[in-house]
mmCIF file of C-alpha atoms and ligand atoms in Angstrom:
data_model
loop_
_atom_site.group_PDB
_atom_site.id
_atom_site.type_symbol
_atom_site.label_atom_id
_atom_site.label_comp_id
_atom_site.label_asym_id
_atom_site.label_seq_id
_atom_site.Cartn_x
_atom_site.Cartn_y
_atom_site.Cartn_z
ATOM 1 C CA UNK A 1 -10.596 2.581 3.151
ATOM 2 C CA UNK A 2 -7.687 0.104 3.278
ATOM 3 C CA UNK A 3 -8.196 -3.740 2.966
ATOM 4 C CA UNK A 4 -5.448 -6.196 2.496
ATOM 5 C CA UNK A 5 -4.019 -9.553 3.554
ATOM 6 C CA UNK A 6 -0.453 -9.634 4.398
ATOM 7 C CA UNK A 7 1.042 -13.085 4.353
ATOM 8 C CA UNK A 8 4.680 -13.095 3.879
ATOM 9 C CA UNK A 9 6.908 -16.235 4.071
ATOM 10 C CA UNK A 10 10.237 -15.233 5.602
ATOM 11 C CA UNK A 11 13.628 -16.213 4.558
ATOM 12 C CA UNK A 12 16.901 -15.504 6.446
ATOM 13 C CA UNK A 13 18.783 -12.813 4.701
ATOM 14 C CA UNK A 14 22.394 -12.244 5.148
ATOM 15 C CA UNK A 15 23.424 -8.939 3.323
ATOM 16 C CA UNK A 16 26.741 -7.291 2.838
ATOM 17 C CA UNK A 17 30.223 -7.012 1.275
ATOM 18 C CA UNK A 18 32.210 -10.186 1.927
ATOM 19 C CA UNK A 19 29.309 -12.217 3.337
ATOM 20 C CA UNK A 20 29.915 -15.296 1.084
ATOM 21 C CA UNK A 21 32.543 -15.998 3.552
ATOM 22 C CA UNK A 22 29.753 -17.087 5.943
ATOM 23 C CA UNK A 23 28.678 -19.803 3.558
ATOM 24 C CA UNK A 24 29.984 -22.646 5.634
ATOM 25 C CA UNK A 25 28.320 -21.314 8.721
ATOM 26 C CA UNK A 26 24.987 -20.723 6.961
ATOM 27 C CA UNK A 27 24.968 -24.338 5.398
ATOM 28 C CA UNK A 28 25.694 -25.643 9.099
ATOM 29 C CA UNK A 29 22.931 -23.533 10.404
ATOM 30 C CA UNK A 30 20.524 -25.190 8.064
ATOM 31 C CA UNK A 31 21.316 -28.630 9.626
ATOM 32 C CA UNK A 32 20.472 -30.440 6.669
ATOM 33 C CA UNK A 33 23.965 -32.134 5.736
ATOM 34 C CA UNK A 34 26.120 -31.674 2.821
ATOM 35 C CA UNK A 35 25.096 -29.425 -0.144
ATOM 36 C CA UNK A 36 25.003 -30.013 -3.888
ATOM 37 C CA UNK A 37 26.405 -26.666 -5.234
ATOM 38 C CA UNK A 38 24.666 -25.379 -8.473
ATOM 39 C CA UNK A 39 25.929 -22.929 -11.094
ATOM 40 C CA UNK A 40 25.862 -22.299 -14.791
ATOM 41 C CA UNK A 41 28.926 -23.584 -16.842
ATOM 42 C CA UNK A 42 30.127 -19.920 -16.920
ATOM 43 C CA UNK A 43 29.964 -19.582 -13.073
ATOM 44 C CA UNK A 44 31.678 -23.137 -12.432
ATOM 45 C CA UNK A 45 34.659 -21.420 -10.944
ATOM 46 C CA UNK A 46 32.571 -19.697 -8.206
ATOM 47 C CA UNK A 47 30.754 -23.036 -7.472
ATOM 48 C CA UNK A 48 34.066 -24.849 -7.142
ATOM 49 C CA UNK A 49 35.364 -22.108 -4.837
ATOM 50 C CA UNK A 50 32.226 -22.658 -2.696
ATOM 51 C CA UNK A 51 32.933 -26.275 -2.622
ATOM 52 C CA UNK A 52 36.555 -25.797 -1.461
ATOM 53 C CA UNK A 53 35.116 -23.439 1.255
ATOM 54 C CA UNK A 54 32.638 -25.874 2.453
ATOM 55 C CA UNK A 55 34.959 -28.756 2.633
ATOM 56 C CA UNK A 56 33.100 -31.770 4.154
ATOM 57 C CA UNK A 57 29.931 -29.847 3.786
ATOM 58 C CA UNK A 58 30.180 -29.915 0.086
ATOM 59 C CA UNK A 59 28.543 -33.092 -1.579
ATOM 60 C CA UNK A 60 29.628 -32.088 -5.173
ATOM 61 C CA UNK A 61 29.142 -29.463 -7.808
ATOM 62 C CA UNK A 62 26.538 -29.599 -10.608
ATOM 63 C CA UNK A 63 27.470 -26.706 -13.145
ATOM 64 C CA UNK A 64 24.825 -27.211 -15.778
ATOM 65 C CA UNK A 65 22.054 -24.472 -15.105
ATOM 66 C CA UNK A 66 20.741 -22.954 -18.235
ATOM 67 C CA UNK A 67 17.948 -20.501 -18.877
ATOM 68 C CA UNK A 68 14.333 -21.545 -18.175
ATOM 69 C CA UNK A 69 15.193 -24.854 -16.324
ATOM 70 C CA UNK A 70 14.551 -27.520 -19.063
ATOM 71 C CA UNK A 71 13.095 -30.647 -17.610
ATOM 72 C CA UNK A 72 16.095 -32.761 -18.815
ATOM 73 C CA UNK A 73 18.376 -30.548 -16.720
ATOM 74 C CA UNK A 74 16.329 -30.673 -13.833
ATOM 75 C CA UNK A 75 16.112 -34.519 -13.974
ATOM 76 C CA UNK A 76 19.883 -34.790 -14.162
ATOM 77 C CA UNK A 77 20.257 -32.261 -11.330
ATOM 78 C CA UNK A 78 17.712 -34.167 -9.295
ATOM 79 C CA UNK A 79 19.552 -37.599 -9.869
ATOM 80 C CA UNK A 80 22.967 -36.101 -8.948
ATOM 81 C CA UNK A 81 21.535 -34.652 -5.768
ATOM 82 C CA UNK A 82 20.180 -37.974 -4.752
ATOM 83 C CA UNK A 83 23.341 -39.892 -5.886
ATOM 84 C CA UNK A 84 25.440 -37.535 -3.804
ATOM 85 C CA UNK A 85 23.126 -37.916 -0.945
ATOM 86 C CA UNK A 86 22.905 -34.094 -0.754
ATOM 87 C CA UNK A 87 21.016 -32.663 2.221
ATOM 88 C CA UNK A 88 20.554 -29.322 0.780
ATOM 89 C CA UNK A 89 21.272 -27.137 -2.444
ATOM 90 C CA UNK A 90 23.486 -24.128 -2.685
ATOM 91 C CA UNK A 91 22.637 -22.195 -5.702
ATOM 92 C CA UNK A 92 25.265 -19.598 -6.890
ATOM 93 C CA UNK A 93 24.127 -17.498 -9.831
ATOM 94 C CA UNK A 94 20.957 -15.815 -11.416
ATOM 95 C CA UNK A 95 17.556 -16.814 -11.878
ATOM 96 C CA UNK A 96 18.478 -19.768 -14.063
ATOM 97 C CA UNK A 97 20.729 -21.355 -11.324
ATOM 98 C CA UNK A 98 18.341 -20.647 -8.469
ATOM 99 C CA UNK A 99 15.469 -21.988 -10.686
ATOM 100 C CA UNK A 100 17.485 -25.205 -11.050
ATOM 101 C CA UNK A 101 17.679 -25.407 -7.137
ATOM 102 C CA UNK A 102 13.790 -24.924 -6.929
ATOM 103 C CA UNK A 103 13.329 -27.744 -9.466
ATOM 104 C CA UNK A 104 15.240 -29.957 -7.186
ATOM 105 C CA UNK A 105 13.487 -28.767 -4.037
ATOM 106 C CA UNK A 106 10.049 -29.102 -5.637
ATOM 107 C CA UNK A 107 10.614 -32.840 -5.922
ATOM 108 C CA UNK A 108 12.833 -33.737 -3.040
ATOM 109 C CA UNK A 109 11.977 -30.884 -0.379
ATOM 110 C CA UNK A 110 15.674 -30.228 -0.029
ATOM 111 C CA UNK A 111 16.216 -26.686 1.574
ATOM 112 C CA UNK A 112 17.872 -24.077 -0.866
ATOM 113 C CA UNK A 113 20.614 -21.531 0.280
ATOM 114 C CA UNK A 114 20.777 -19.003 -2.411
ATOM 115 C CA UNK A 115 23.796 -16.844 -3.321
ATOM 116 C CA UNK A 116 22.151 -14.592 -6.082
ATOM 117 C CA UNK A 117 24.552 -12.837 -8.425
ATOM 118 C CA UNK A 118 22.140 -10.903 -10.586
ATOM 119 C CA UNK A 119 19.192 -8.849 -9.893
ATOM 120 C CA UNK A 120 16.543 -11.139 -11.097
ATOM 121 C CA UNK A 121 15.009 -11.769 -7.644
ATOM 122 C CA UNK A 122 13.983 -15.422 -7.865
ATOM 123 C CA UNK A 123 15.757 -16.241 -4.516
ATOM 124 C CA UNK A 124 13.015 -14.234 -2.698
ATOM 125 C CA UNK A 125 10.012 -15.969 -4.569
ATOM 126 C CA UNK A 126 8.278 -19.206 -3.997
ATOM 127 C CA UNK A 127 7.825 -19.298 -7.871
ATOM 128 C CA UNK A 128 9.214 -22.275 -9.754
ATOM 129 C CA UNK A 129 9.341 -22.813 -13.541
ATOM 130 C CA UNK A 130 10.126 -25.837 -15.747
ATOM 131 C CA UNK A 131 10.363 -26.056 -19.422
ATOM 132 C CA UNK A 132 9.204 -29.235 -21.153
ATOM 133 C CA UNK A 133 8.793 -29.547 -25.044
ATOM 134 C CA UNK A 134 9.364 -25.802 -25.368
ATOM 135 C CA UNK A 135 6.489 -24.995 -22.960
ATOM 136 C CA UNK A 136 7.295 -23.369 -19.604
ATOM 137 C CA UNK A 137 5.142 -24.272 -16.595
ATOM 138 C CA UNK A 138 5.366 -22.169 -13.486
ATOM 139 C CA UNK A 139 3.808 -22.446 -10.124
ATOM 140 C CA UNK A 140 3.907 -21.296 -6.509
ATOM 141 C CA UNK A 141 4.920 -23.583 -3.645
ATOM 142 C CA UNK A 142 6.568 -22.375 -0.396
ATOM 143 C CA UNK A 143 8.898 -25.513 -0.528
ATOM 144 C CA UNK A 144 10.977 -23.812 -3.166
ATOM 145 C CA UNK A 145 11.501 -20.596 -1.381
ATOM 146 C CA UNK A 146 15.045 -20.467 -0.321
ATOM 147 C CA UNK A 147 15.636 -20.839 3.444
ATOM 148 C CA UNK A 148 18.595 -18.590 3.499
ATOM 149 C CA UNK A 149 19.773 -15.914 1.008
ATOM 150 C CA UNK A 150 23.364 -14.629 1.144
ATOM 151 C CA UNK A 151 23.749 -11.288 -0.751
ATOM 152 C CA UNK A 152 27.314 -10.389 -1.461
ATOM 153 C CA UNK A 153 27.694 -7.380 -3.643
ATOM 154 C CA UNK A 154 31.287 -8.591 -4.261
ATOM 155 C CA UNK A 155 29.977 -11.284 -6.350
ATOM 156 C CA UNK A 156 28.220 -9.044 -8.679
ATOM 157 C CA UNK A 157 31.420 -7.035 -9.551
ATOM 158 C CA UNK A 158 31.878 -9.626 -12.551
ATOM 159 C CA UNK A 159 28.290 -8.867 -13.819
ATOM 160 C CA UNK A 160 29.057 -7.142 -16.968
ATOM 161 C CA UNK A 161 27.291 -3.770 -17.761
ATOM 162 C CA UNK A 162 25.276 -5.519 -20.587
ATOM 163 C CA UNK A 163 23.730 -8.005 -18.189
ATOM 164 C CA UNK A 164 23.547 -5.777 -15.169
ATOM 165 C CA UNK A 165 21.460 -3.137 -16.804
ATOM 166 C CA UNK A 166 18.631 -5.190 -18.109
ATOM 167 C CA UNK A 167 18.727 -7.498 -14.959
ATOM 168 C CA UNK A 168 18.111 -4.268 -12.914
ATOM 169 C CA UNK A 169 15.307 -3.327 -15.160
ATOM 170 C CA UNK A 170 13.614 -6.690 -14.643
ATOM 171 C CA UNK A 171 13.773 -5.959 -10.917
ATOM 172 C CA UNK A 172 12.255 -2.646 -11.304
ATOM 173 C CA UNK A 173 9.364 -4.435 -13.360
ATOM 174 C CA UNK A 174 8.706 -6.656 -10.272
ATOM 175 C CA UNK A 175 8.351 -3.223 -8.135
ATOM 176 C CA UNK A 176 5.997 -1.528 -10.629
ATOM 177 C CA UNK A 177 3.681 -4.341 -10.981
ATOM 178 C CA UNK A 178 3.523 -4.936 -7.198
ATOM 179 C CA UNK A 179 2.329 -1.359 -6.851
ATOM 180 C CA UNK A 180 -0.810 -1.996 -8.813
ATOM 181 C CA UNK A 181 -1.334 -5.732 -7.915
ATOM 182 C CA UNK A 182 -4.892 -6.711 -7.133
ATOM 183 C CA UNK A 183 -3.449 -8.348 -4.002
ATOM 184 C CA UNK A 184 -1.101 -5.704 -2.992
ATOM 185 C CA UNK A 185 -0.521 -4.391 0.590
ATOM 186 C CA UNK A 186 0.946 -1.405 2.167
ATOM 187 C CA UNK A 187 4.313 -3.148 3.382
ATOM 188 C CA UNK A 188 4.911 -4.442 -0.149
ATOM 189 C CA UNK A 189 4.295 -1.115 -1.662
ATOM 190 C CA UNK A 190 6.915 0.453 0.680
ATOM 191 C CA UNK A 191 9.352 -2.315 -0.588
ATOM 192 C CA UNK A 192 8.545 -1.522 -4.211
ATOM 193 C CA UNK A 193 8.921 2.093 -3.969
ATOM 194 C CA UNK A 194 12.240 1.811 -2.008
ATOM 195 C CA UNK A 195 13.345 -0.836 -4.624
ATOM 196 C CA UNK A 196 12.785 1.461 -7.425
ATOM 197 C CA UNK A 197 14.676 4.353 -5.707
ATOM 198 C CA UNK A 198 17.613 2.076 -4.997
ATOM 199 C CA UNK A 199 17.954 0.657 -8.338
ATOM 200 C CA UNK A 200 17.174 3.838 -10.410
ATOM 201 C CA UNK A 201 20.036 5.694 -8.435
ATOM 202 C CA UNK A 202 22.441 2.782 -8.641
ATOM 203 C CA UNK A 203 22.158 1.237 -11.960
ATOM 204 C CA UNK A 204 23.519 4.163 -14.021
ATOM 205 C CA UNK A 205 26.619 4.059 -11.711
ATOM 206 C CA UNK A 206 26.946 0.122 -12.012
ATOM 207 C CA UNK A 207 27.208 0.332 -15.825
ATOM 208 C CA UNK A 208 29.333 3.515 -15.882
ATOM 209 C CA UNK A 209 31.707 2.381 -13.089
ATOM 210 C CA UNK A 210 31.721 -1.404 -12.780
ATOM 211 C CA UNK A 211 34.039 -1.405 -9.818
ATOM 212 C CA UNK A 212 31.980 0.990 -7.626
ATOM 213 C CA UNK A 213 31.116 -1.451 -4.809
ATOM 214 C CA UNK A 214 28.777 1.036 -3.030
ATOM 215 C CA UNK A 215 26.611 1.130 -6.251
ATOM 216 C CA UNK A 216 26.693 -2.588 -6.591
ATOM 217 C CA UNK A 217 25.735 -2.899 -2.987
ATOM 218 C CA UNK A 218 22.754 -0.424 -3.551
ATOM 219 C CA UNK A 219 21.663 -2.267 -6.668
ATOM 220 C CA UNK A 220 21.716 -5.561 -4.852
ATOM 221 C CA UNK A 221 19.657 -4.082 -1.961
ATOM 222 C CA UNK A 222 17.063 -2.808 -4.572
ATOM 223 C CA UNK A 223 17.020 -6.426 -6.160
ATOM 224 C CA UNK A 224 16.272 -7.945 -2.687
ATOM 225 C CA UNK A 225 13.400 -5.566 -2.257
ATOM 226 C CA UNK A 226 12.094 -6.206 -5.856
ATOM 227 C CA UNK A 227 12.390 -10.053 -5.380
ATOM 228 C CA UNK A 228 10.380 -9.809 -2.230
ATOM 229 C CA UNK A 229 7.673 -7.927 -3.906
ATOM 230 C CA UNK A 230 7.633 -10.536 -6.840
ATOM 231 C CA UNK A 231 7.325 -13.259 -4.198
ATOM 232 C CA UNK A 232 4.565 -11.622 -2.267
ATOM 233 C CA UNK A 233 2.018 -10.233 -4.696
ATOM 234 C CA UNK A 234 0.564 -10.958 -8.186
ATOM 235 C CA UNK A 235 1.901 -9.852 -11.502
ATOM 236 C CA UNK A 236 -0.117 -8.243 -14.508
ATOM 237 C CA UNK A 237 0.025 -7.574 -18.063
ATOM 238 C CA UNK A 238 3.690 -6.734 -18.026
ATOM 239 C CA UNK A 239 4.898 -10.120 -16.760
ATOM 240 C CA UNK A 240 2.300 -11.989 -18.746
ATOM 241 C CA UNK A 241 3.486 -10.306 -21.945
ATOM 242 C CA UNK A 242 7.166 -10.898 -21.170
ATOM 243 C CA UNK A 243 6.543 -14.508 -20.435
ATOM 244 C CA UNK A 244 4.624 -14.901 -23.673
ATOM 245 C CA UNK A 245 7.392 -13.169 -25.821
ATOM 246 C CA UNK A 246 10.165 -14.939 -24.041
ATOM 247 C CA UNK A 247 8.523 -18.414 -24.269
ATOM 248 C CA UNK A 248 7.002 -18.083 -27.902
ATOM 249 C CA UNK A 249 9.791 -16.208 -29.605
ATOM 250 C CA UNK A 250 12.745 -17.301 -27.439
ATOM 251 C CA UNK A 251 13.907 -13.599 -26.608
ATOM 252 C CA UNK A 252 16.290 -13.015 -23.629
ATOM 253 C CA UNK A 253 14.506 -12.630 -20.415
ATOM 254 C CA UNK A 254 15.770 -9.450 -18.868
ATOM 255 C CA UNK A 255 16.021 -7.673 -22.154
ATOM 256 C CA UNK A 256 12.207 -8.425 -22.843
ATOM 257 C CA UNK A 257 11.395 -6.918 -19.435
ATOM 258 C CA UNK A 258 13.353 -3.790 -20.075
ATOM 259 C CA UNK A 259 11.858 -3.109 -23.457
ATOM 260 C CA UNK A 260 8.166 -3.866 -22.451
ATOM 261 C CA UNK A 261 8.196 -2.093 -19.114
ATOM 262 C CA UNK A 262 7.725 1.689 -20.196
ATOM 263 C CA UNK A 263 4.853 0.580 -22.655
ATOM 264 C CA UNK A 264 3.111 -1.638 -20.006
ATOM 265 C CA UNK A 265 3.166 1.331 -17.662
ATOM 266 C CA UNK A 266 1.893 3.681 -20.366
ATOM 267 C CA UNK A 267 -0.870 0.934 -21.012
ATOM 268 C CA UNK A 268 -1.882 1.113 -17.391
ATOM 269 C CA UNK A 269 -1.365 4.684 -16.877
ATOM 270 C CA UNK A 270 -4.917 5.967 -16.562
ATOM 271 C CA UNK A 271 -6.061 2.821 -14.623
ATOM 272 C CA UNK A 272 -3.451 2.904 -11.816
ATOM 273 C CA UNK A 273 -2.899 6.562 -11.119
ATOM 274 C CA UNK A 274 -1.620 6.171 -7.574
ATOM 275 C CA UNK A 275 0.913 3.376 -8.582
ATOM 276 C CA UNK A 276 2.082 5.670 -11.334
ATOM 277 C CA UNK A 277 2.597 8.601 -8.920
ATOM 278 C CA UNK A 278 4.730 6.446 -6.576
ATOM 279 C CA UNK A 279 6.875 5.231 -9.399
ATOM 280 C CA UNK A 280 7.481 8.664 -10.874
ATOM 281 C CA UNK A 281 8.161 10.016 -7.330
ATOM 282 C CA UNK A 282 10.668 7.231 -6.694
ATOM 283 C CA UNK A 283 12.335 7.985 -10.103
ATOM 284 C CA UNK A 284 12.185 11.844 -9.512
ATOM 285 C CA UNK A 285 10.313 12.483 -12.720
ATOM 286 C CA UNK A 286 6.936 13.704 -13.918
ATOM 287 C CA UNK A 287 5.820 10.540 -15.847
ATOM 288 C CA UNK A 288 6.525 6.966 -14.828
ATOM 289 C CA UNK A 289 6.549 5.441 -18.324
ATOM 290 C CA UNK A 290 8.847 8.079 -19.786
ATOM 291 C CA UNK A 291 11.073 7.923 -16.532
ATOM 292 C CA UNK A 292 11.490 4.220 -17.013
ATOM 293 C CA UNK A 293 12.308 4.637 -20.688
ATOM 294 C CA UNK A 294 14.864 7.135 -20.036
ATOM 295 C CA UNK A 295 16.324 5.077 -17.181
ATOM 296 C CA UNK A 296 16.643 2.053 -19.692
ATOM 297 C CA UNK A 297 18.322 4.404 -22.198
ATOM 298 C CA UNK A 298 20.791 5.691 -19.523
ATOM 299 C CA UNK A 299 22.038 2.159 -18.584
ATOM 300 C CA UNK A 300 22.546 1.358 -22.346
ATOM 301 C CA UNK A 301 19.844 -1.343 -22.190
ATOM 302 C CA UNK A 302 17.879 -2.343 -25.243
ATOM 303 C CA UNK A 303 14.833 -0.236 -25.999
ATOM 304 C CA UNK A 304 13.180 -1.971 -29.097
ATOM 305 C CA UNK A 305 11.710 -5.537 -29.510
ATOM 306 C CA UNK A 306 13.357 -5.403 -33.078
ATOM 307 C CA UNK A 307 16.750 -5.087 -31.603
ATOM 308 C CA UNK A 308 16.415 -8.267 -29.483
ATOM 309 C CA UNK A 309 15.137 -10.793 -32.030
ATOM 310 C CA UNK A 310 11.475 -10.244 -32.244
ATOM 311 C CA UNK A 311 9.930 -11.016 -35.681
ATOM 312 C CA UNK A 312 7.700 -8.156 -36.802
ATOM 313 C CA UNK A 313 5.095 -10.673 -38.187
ATOM 314 C CA UNK A 314 4.865 -12.188 -34.726
ATOM 315 C CA UNK A 315 3.270 -9.111 -33.141
ATOM 316 C CA UNK A 316 -0.415 -10.100 -33.586
ATOM 317 C CA UNK A 317 0.352 -13.564 -32.276
ATOM 318 C CA UNK A 318 1.936 -12.044 -29.308
ATOM 319 C CA UNK A 319 -0.995 -9.746 -28.555
ATOM 320 C CA UNK A 320 -3.341 -12.667 -29.079
ATOM 321 C CA UNK A 321 -1.501 -15.075 -26.712
ATOM 322 C CA UNK A 322 -1.108 -12.380 -24.014
ATOM 323 C CA UNK A 323 -4.732 -11.543 -23.953
ATOM 324 C CA UNK A 324 -5.743 -15.187 -23.597
ATOM 325 C CA UNK A 325 -6.133 -16.083 -19.784
ATOM 326 C CA UNK A 326 -4.906 -12.617 -18.757
ATOM 327 C CA UNK A 327 -3.548 -12.064 -15.212
ATOM 328 C CA UNK A 328 -5.546 -9.560 -13.042
ATOM 329 C CA UNK A 329 -4.542 -6.120 -14.275
ATOM 330 C CA UNK A 330 -5.791 -2.566 -13.516
ATOM 331 C CA UNK A 331 -6.655 -1.970 -17.122
ATOM 332 C CA UNK A 332 -8.823 -4.640 -18.858
ATOM 333 C CA UNK A 333 -6.371 -6.617 -21.062
ATOM 334 C CA UNK A 334 -7.995 -6.356 -24.673
ATOM 335 C CA UNK A 335 -6.460 -7.246 -27.996
ATOM 336 C CA UNK A 336 -6.429 -3.881 -29.671
ATOM 337 C CA UNK A 337 -4.768 -2.261 -26.690
ATOM 338 C CA UNK A 338 -2.103 -4.874 -26.237
ATOM 339 C CA UNK A 339 -1.346 -4.879 -29.984
ATOM 340 C CA UNK A 340 -0.766 -1.221 -29.831
ATOM 341 C CA UNK A 341 1.549 -1.827 -26.845
ATOM 342 C CA UNK A 342 3.790 -4.452 -28.563
ATOM 343 C CA UNK A 343 3.861 -2.418 -31.853
ATOM 344 C CA UNK A 344 5.379 0.598 -29.738
ATOM 345 C CA UNK A 345 7.741 -1.695 -27.896
ATOM 346 C CA UNK A 346 8.754 -3.203 -31.418
ATOM 347 C CA UNK A 347 9.483 0.097 -32.611
ATOM 348 C CA UNK A 348 11.114 1.289 -29.366
ATOM 349 C CA UNK A 349 9.632 4.723 -29.232
ATOM 350 C CA UNK A 350 9.495 6.795 -26.133
ATOM 351 C CA UNK A 351 5.977 6.594 -24.522
ATOM 352 C CA UNK A 352 3.998 9.865 -25.137
HETATM 353 P P1 NAD B 401 20.604 -15.958 -15.594
HETATM 354 O O1 NAD B 401 20.676 -16.699 -14.410
HETATM 355 O O2 NAD B 401 20.292 -16.808 -16.876
HETATM 356 O O3 NAD B 401 22.248 -15.564 -15.992
HETATM 357 C C1 NAD B 401 22.427 -14.782 -17.110
HETATM 358 C C2 NAD B 401 24.051 -15.126 -17.370
HETATM 359 O O4 NAD B 401 24.824 -14.219 -16.495
HETATM 360 C C3 NAD B 401 24.451 -16.543 -17.158
HETATM 361 O O5 NAD B 401 25.435 -16.972 -18.186
HETATM 362 C C4 NAD B 401 25.172 -16.542 -15.825
HETATM 363 O O6 NAD B 401 26.133 -17.490 -15.626
HETATM 364 C C5 NAD B 401 25.781 -15.032 -16.002
HETATM 365 N N1 NAD B 401 26.019 -14.422 -14.613
HETATM 366 C C6 NAD B 401 25.131 -14.334 -13.559
HETATM 367 N N2 NAD B 401 25.642 -13.725 -12.459
HETATM 368 C C7 NAD B 401 26.982 -13.352 -12.971
HETATM 369 C C8 NAD B 401 28.071 -12.597 -12.327
HETATM 370 N N3 NAD B 401 27.937 -11.993 -11.245
HETATM 371 N N4 NAD B 401 29.170 -12.193 -13.055
HETATM 372 C C9 NAD B 401 29.251 -12.897 -14.348
HETATM 373 N N5 NAD B 401 28.287 -13.440 -14.941
HETATM 374 C C10 NAD B 401 27.243 -13.817 -14.341
HETATM 375 O O7 NAD B 401 19.773 -14.664 -15.740
HETATM 376 P P2 NAD B 401 18.754 -13.923 -14.761
HETATM 377 O O8 NAD B 401 18.130 -12.803 -15.492
HETATM 378 O O9 NAD B 401 19.274 -13.840 -13.438
HETATM 379 O O10 NAD B 401 17.570 -15.184 -14.613
HETATM 380 C C11 NAD B 401 16.624 -15.336 -15.677
HETATM 381 C C12 NAD B 401 15.981 -16.679 -15.353
HETATM 382 O O11 NAD B 401 15.385 -16.553 -14.135
HETATM 383 C C13 NAD B 401 14.691 -16.825 -16.376
HETATM 384 O O12 NAD B 401 14.585 -18.175 -16.816
HETATM 385 C C14 NAD B 401 13.509 -16.317 -15.585
HETATM 386 O O13 NAD B 401 12.390 -16.798 -15.926
HETATM 387 C C15 NAD B 401 13.917 -16.606 -14.189
HETATM 388 N N6 NAD B 401 13.507 -15.963 -13.008
HETATM 389 C C16 NAD B 401 12.722 -16.542 -12.125
HETATM 390 C C17 NAD B 401 12.134 -15.943 -11.070
HETATM 391 C C18 NAD B 401 11.209 -16.533 -10.087
HETATM 392 O O14 NAD B 401 10.781 -16.028 -9.144
HETATM 393 N N7 NAD B 401 11.102 -17.894 -10.289
HETATM 394 C C19 NAD B 401 12.258 -14.472 -10.954
HETATM 395 C C20 NAD B 401 13.205 -13.794 -11.970
HETATM 396 C C21 NAD B 401 13.740 -14.589 -12.976
#
């Protein structure tokens, strides 16, 4: 017997090669006035190009976005938006830049137009995050869900294989956890399965032939689906562990997701057989955990925590922190099981 609640906040999504040319029309359509344009320092050129394209509709550029939205950066961005009299935010970049837009929206209610250039998926979620004194706080608020999202695969052509691979695996992690979420629903499961299919077939091409625009488009399509899944349903042990490891040991976000995912799947294997079958089918393999591990290897992404800066003497602390206030998860989250999971992820062994 099926029982579910489907309560999906909608965004306007404009998808296709060259769609960034519609930016001015889309800002006009929001009807909120001129935009503050956000980016990381590395992507300032893209932000400045957008400002030129917007002309009178650009209030200014703020190119100081960094990972995990430090509160000081958020404050400076909020002050700049107010000083420039911005009516909306245009965030061009990955999760860090879109996260900064959300920090502005959370306080001011300014609408966000997101132009994602990675596969992290933040543009489709009402989830915000802010880091103060080394502690990252997150929450959900529909105010921060971008009103419009422009997905232009051409903007991802510059995403190097070393960022694209882990970023795509991060997106697959959203899909996997959506399939066994306690508050999942059939529409979101369809999105999740299709997201895994699209990312699994495109990512190996994206890293092997970075100029292949069809593969870039397919990967971005998968990322849209994955972001929608993350925004709509809850996350489990995988995301909890990644947040703990990222926050406590300052490990790189997408890489942690890549390394943990096969082991989180193996951890939940017996408790969520239907989700595992869907993941394995989407990958075209027998076993979901092994299939994800092999995909990460095929895209040249890291496979072991020891290779991305995790100290071996931190494993017990990580398992302890991840078992405190656990998120709902198909298999009960207990210390011994989680310690075993992180030990295997530390070594980078293929799940049995
Ligand atoms: P990121 O935004 O930090 O970008 C990583 C690097 O790649 C940056 O230097 C950026 O300038 C560069 N970059 C991005 N796109 C590029 C492109 N097309 N070409 C060249 N360089 C490019 O990384 P991310 O993985 O997208 O985001 C990670 C952050 O997002 C984390 O803080 C994570 O917690 C957050 N996140 C939030 C949500 C949410 O729903 N709130 C979802 C996913 C991730």
